mmCIF file of N, CA and C in Angstrom:
data_model
loop_
_atom_site.group_PDB
_atom_site.id
_atom_site.type_symbol
_atom_site.label_atom_id
_atom_site.label_comp_id
_atom_site.label_asym_id
_atom_site.label_seq_id
_atom_site.Cartn_x
_atom_site.Cartn_y
_atom_site.Cartn_z
ATOM 1 N N MET A 172 0.838 -1.175 0.000
ATOM 2 C CA MET A 172 0.000 0.000 0.000
ATOM 3 C C MET A 172 0.882 1.238 0.000
ATOM 4 N N ARG A 173 0.433 2.208 -0.784
ATOM 5 C CA ARG A 173 1.123 3.480 -0.857
ATOM 6 C C ARG A 173 0.105 4.600 -0.739
ATOM 7 N N ILE A 174 0.398 5.589 0.082
ATOM 8 C CA ILE A 174 -0.521 6.697 0.338
ATOM 9 C C ILE A 174 0.103 7.991 -0.165
ATOM 10 N N THR A 175 -0.700 8.765 -0.869
ATOM 11 C CA THR A 175 -0.289 10.120 -1.229
ATOM 12 C C THR A 175 -1.429 11.062 -0.850
ATOM 13 N N VAL A 176 -1.071 12.298 -0.565
ATOM 14 C CA VAL A 176 -2.080 13.297 -0.233
ATOM 15 C C VAL A 176 -1.850 14.560 -1.049
ATOM 16 N N ASP A 177 -2.922 15.252 -1.317
ATOM 17 C CA ASP A 177 -2.871 16.550 -1.988
ATOM 18 C C ASP A 177 -3.278 17.588 -0.948
ATOM 19 N N SER A 178 -2.288 18.176 -0.309
ATOM 20 C CA SER A 178 -2.575 19.120 0.778
ATOM 21 C C SER A 178 -3.302 20.363 0.274
ATOM 22 N N ASP A 179 -3.220 20.668 -1.011
ATOM 23 C CA ASP A 179 -3.956 21.801 -1.562
ATOM 24 C C ASP A 179 -5.466 21.547 -1.557
ATOM 25 N N ARG A 180 -5.859 20.283 -1.607
ATOM 26 C CA ARG A 180 -7.282 19.928 -1.586
ATOM 27 C C ARG A 180 -7.812 19.733 -0.171
ATOM 28 N N CYS A 181 -6.931 19.476 0.778
ATOM 29 C CA CYS A 181 -7.329 19.175 2.149
ATOM 30 C C CYS A 181 -8.097 20.353 2.753
ATOM 31 N N VAL A 182 -9.215 20.018 3.424
ATOM 32 C CA VAL A 182 -10.025 21.043 4.078
ATOM 33 C C VAL A 182 -9.921 20.957 5.599
ATOM 34 N N GLY A 183 -9.099 20.046 6.101
ATOM 35 C CA GLY A 183 -8.870 19.955 7.535
ATOM 36 C C GLY A 183 -9.994 19.330 8.328
ATOM 37 N N ALA A 184 -10.798 18.488 7.701
ATOM 38 C CA ALA A 184 -11.922 17.858 8.404
ATOM 39 C C ALA A 184 -11.461 16.881 9.481
ATOM 40 N N GLY A 185 -10.296 16.281 9.295
ATOM 41 C CA GLY A 185 -9.725 15.395 10.312
ATOM 42 C C GLY A 185 -10.265 13.981 10.324
ATOM 43 N N GLN A 186 -11.073 13.615 9.345
ATOM 44 C CA GLN A 186 -11.613 12.252 9.291
ATOM 45 C C GLN A 186 -10.497 11.217 9.158
ATOM 46 N N CYS A 187 -9.436 11.571 8.478
ATOM 47 C CA CYS A 187 -8.302 10.650 8.307
ATOM 48 C C CYS A 187 -7.638 10.354 9.648
ATOM 49 N N VAL A 188 -7.462 11.377 10.453
ATOM 50 C CA VAL A 188 -6.825 11.207 11.765
ATOM 51 C C VAL A 188 -7.716 10.381 12.688
ATOM 52 N N LEU A 189 -9.003 10.619 12.624
ATOM 53 C CA LEU A 189 -9.933 9.848 13.453
ATOM 54 C C LEU A 189 -9.973 8.386 13.027
ATOM 55 N N SER A 190 -9.845 8.136 11.726
ATOM 56 C CA SER A 190 -9.912 6.768 11.214
ATOM 57 C C SER A 190 -8.614 6.003 11.393
ATOM 58 N N ALA A 191 -7.482 6.663 11.176
ATOM 59 C CA ALA A 191 -6.184 5.992 11.206
ATOM 60 C C ALA A 191 -5.132 6.889 11.861
ATOM 61 N N PRO A 192 -5.200 7.066 13.176
ATOM 62 C CA PRO A 192 -4.293 7.998 13.862
ATOM 63 C C PRO A 192 -2.819 7.591 13.844
ATOM 64 N N ASP A 193 -2.530 6.328 13.571
ATOM 65 C CA ASP A 193 -1.129 5.907 13.473
ATOM 66 C C ASP A 193 -0.534 6.228 12.114
ATOM 67 N N VAL A 194 -1.386 6.576 11.167
ATOM 68 C CA VAL A 194 -0.929 6.821 9.799
ATOM 69 C C VAL A 194 -1.041 8.291 9.413
ATOM 70 N N PHE A 195 -2.063 8.976 9.936
ATOM 71 C CA PHE A 195 -2.308 10.371 9.569
ATOM 72 C C PHE A 195 -2.276 11.284 10.789
ATOM 73 N N ASP A 196 -1.899 12.531 10.536
ATOM 74 C CA ASP A 196 -1.957 13.587 11.545
ATOM 75 C C ASP A 196 -2.321 14.872 10.810
ATOM 76 N N GLN A 197 -2.415 15.961 11.556
ATOM 77 C CA GLN A 197 -2.656 17.264 10.964
ATOM 78 C C GLN A 197 -1.565 18.221 11.416
ATOM 79 N N ASP A 198 -1.163 19.107 10.491
ATOM 80 C CA ASP A 198 -0.141 20.091 10.834
ATOM 81 C C ASP A 198 -0.778 21.255 11.591
ATOM 82 N N GLU A 199 -0.008 22.282 11.876
ATOM 83 C CA GLU A 199 -0.508 23.413 12.667
ATOM 84 C C GLU A 199 -1.636 24.175 11.967
ATOM 85 N N ASP A 200 -1.749 23.999 10.639
ATOM 86 C CA ASP A 200 -2.839 24.626 9.893
ATOM 87 C C ASP A 200 -4.048 23.702 9.752
ATOM 88 N N GLY A 201 -3.952 22.491 10.299
ATOM 89 C CA GLY A 201 -5.041 21.528 10.232
ATOM 90 C C GLY A 201 -5.043 20.667 8.993
ATOM 91 N N LEU A 202 -3.984 20.762 8.192
ATOM 92 C CA LEU A 202 -3.914 19.993 6.952
ATOM 93 C C LEU A 202 -3.291 18.619 7.197
ATOM 94 N N VAL A 203 -3.702 17.662 6.391
ATOM 95 C CA VAL A 203 -3.271 16.276 6.548
ATOM 96 C C VAL A 203 -1.757 16.118 6.387
ATOM 97 N N VAL A 204 -1.204 15.270 7.240
ATOM 98 C CA VAL A 204 0.202 14.873 7.180
ATOM 99 C C VAL A 204 0.219 13.355 7.250
ATOM 100 N N VAL A 205 0.973 12.729 6.357
ATOM 101 C CA VAL A 205 1.099 11.279 6.373
ATOM 102 C C VAL A 205 2.273 10.917 7.274
ATOM 103 N N LEU A 206 2.000 10.176 8.328
ATOM 104 C CA LEU A 206 3.048 9.732 9.246
ATOM 105 C C LEU A 206 3.747 8.485 8.730
ATOM 106 N N ASP A 207 2.999 7.646 8.006
ATOM 107 C CA ASP A 207 3.542 6.385 7.504
ATOM 108 C C ASP A 207 2.997 6.145 6.099
ATOM 109 N N PRO A 208 3.761 6.506 5.043
ATOM 110 C CA PRO A 208 3.260 6.374 3.670
ATOM 111 C C PRO A 208 3.117 4.927 3.193
ATOM 112 N N ARG A 209 3.706 3.990 3.916
ATOM 113 C CA ARG A 209 3.582 2.567 3.579
ATOM 114 C C ARG A 209 3.238 1.786 4.849
ATOM 115 N N PRO A 210 1.985 1.889 5.277
ATOM 116 C CA PRO A 210 1.586 1.262 6.542
ATOM 117 C C PRO A 210 1.596 -0.261 6.483
ATOM 118 N N ALA A 211 1.673 -0.860 7.646
ATOM 119 C CA ALA A 211 1.663 -2.320 7.791
ATOM 120 C C ALA A 211 0.321 -2.872 7.321
ATOM 121 N N PRO A 212 0.303 -4.130 6.911
ATOM 122 C CA PRO A 212 -0.943 -4.742 6.433
ATOM 123 C C PRO A 212 -2.117 -4.618 7.415
ATOM 124 N N GLY A 213 -1.842 -4.627 8.687
ATOM 125 C CA GLY A 213 -2.910 -4.502 9.669
ATOM 126 C C GLY A 213 -3.598 -3.148 9.659
ATOM 127 N N GLU A 214 -2.992 -2.160 9.044
ATOM 128 C CA GLU A 214 -3.546 -0.805 8.965
ATOM 129 C C GLU A 214 -4.310 -0.560 7.661
ATOM 130 N N HIS A 215 -4.233 -1.469 6.711
ATOM 131 C CA HIS A 215 -4.765 -1.213 5.371
ATOM 132 C C HIS A 215 -6.260 -0.895 5.365
ATOM 133 N N ASP A 216 -7.057 -1.613 6.138
ATOM 134 C CA ASP A 216 -8.498 -1.360 6.135
ATOM 135 C C ASP A 216 -8.835 0.035 6.650
ATOM 136 N N VAL A 217 -8.191 0.461 7.731
ATOM 137 C CA VAL A 217 -8.490 1.789 8.280
ATOM 138 C C VAL A 217 -7.953 2.897 7.387
ATOM 139 N N VAL A 218 -6.842 2.643 6.698
ATOM 140 C CA VAL A 218 -6.303 3.640 5.773
ATOM 141 C C VAL A 218 -7.243 3.799 4.583
ATOM 142 N N GLN A 219 -7.735 2.689 4.067
ATOM 143 C CA GLN A 219 -8.685 2.755 2.956
ATOM 144 C C GLN A 219 -9.946 3.495 3.388
ATOM 145 N N GLN A 220 -10.400 3.229 4.596
ATOM 146 C CA GLN A 220 -11.573 3.916 5.128
ATOM 147 C C GLN A 220 -11.309 5.418 5.233
ATOM 148 N N ALA A 221 -10.127 5.787 5.691
ATOM 149 C CA ALA A 221 -9.777 7.208 5.799
ATOM 150 C C ALA A 221 -9.826 7.879 4.435
ATOM 151 N N GLY A 222 -9.298 7.211 3.432
ATOM 152 C CA GLY A 222 -9.350 7.758 2.080
ATOM 153 C C GLY A 222 -10.777 7.916 1.578
ATOM 154 N N ASP A 223 -11.603 6.928 1.882
ATOM 155 C CA ASP A 223 -13.003 6.972 1.454
ATOM 156 C C ASP A 223 -13.785 8.074 2.171
ATOM 157 N N LEU A 224 -13.450 8.332 3.426
ATOM 158 C CA LEU A 224 -14.173 9.333 4.216
ATOM 159 C C LEU A 224 -13.724 10.769 3.958
ATOM 160 N N CYS A 225 -12.592 10.949 3.338
ATOM 161 C CA CYS A 225 -12.067 12.301 3.116
ATOM 162 C C CYS A 225 -13.042 13.110 2.258
ATOM 163 N N PRO A 226 -13.625 14.174 2.819
ATOM 164 C CA PRO A 226 -14.618 14.949 2.065
ATOM 165 C C PRO A 226 -14.025 15.705 0.879
ATOM 166 N N ALA A 227 -12.733 15.967 0.910
ATOM 167 C CA ALA A 227 -12.086 16.710 -0.170
ATOM 168 C C ALA A 227 -11.402 15.794 -1.183
ATOM 169 N N HIS A 228 -11.447 14.491 -0.928
ATOM 170 C CA HIS A 228 -10.767 13.513 -1.797
ATOM 171 C C HIS A 228 -9.286 13.860 -1.948
ATOM 172 N N ALA A 229 -8.683 14.257 -0.838
ATOM 173 C CA ALA A 229 -7.276 14.658 -0.828
ATOM 174 C C ALA A 229 -6.327 13.477 -0.623
ATOM 175 N N ILE A 230 -6.872 12.311 -0.266
ATOM 176 C CA ILE A 230 -6.053 11.139 0.031
ATOM 177 C C ILE A 230 -6.228 10.115 -1.083
ATOM 178 N N THR A 231 -5.090 9.642 -1.596
ATOM 179 C CA THR A 231 -5.097 8.580 -2.603
ATOM 180 C C THR A 231 -4.408 7.378 -2.010
ATOM 181 N N VAL A 232 -5.078 6.238 -2.065
ATOM 182 C CA VAL A 232 -4.538 4.988 -1.540
ATOM 183 C C VAL A 232 -4.380 4.031 -2.710
ATOM 184 N N ASN A 233 -3.159 3.555 -2.906
ATOM 185 C CA ASN A 233 -2.867 2.600 -3.970
ATOM 186 C C ASN A 233 -2.365 1.308 -3.361
ATOM 187 N N GLU A 234 -2.938 0.202 -3.801
ATOM 188 C CA GLU A 234 -2.434 -1.103 -3.384
ATOM 189 C C GLU A 234 -1.247 -1.449 -4.265
ATOM 190 N N ASP A 235 -0.196 -1.940 -3.657
ATOM 191 C CA ASP A 235 0.991 -2.353 -4.424
ATOM 192 C C ASP A 235 0.829 -3.766 -4.921
#
């Protein structure tokens, strides 16, 4: 799994952090930060959920 984010699209809703706090965080402006761009297999479901919940579609999740 590989995660990319488009911080220009991020609206700071924080759904990613709530869904996968070990993988995502927010910077001082509230924009998404990826803590782990290649999370462990046990995190894949919550990361996919975070991408699906993002209201701005700022998160892209690709399976390797």
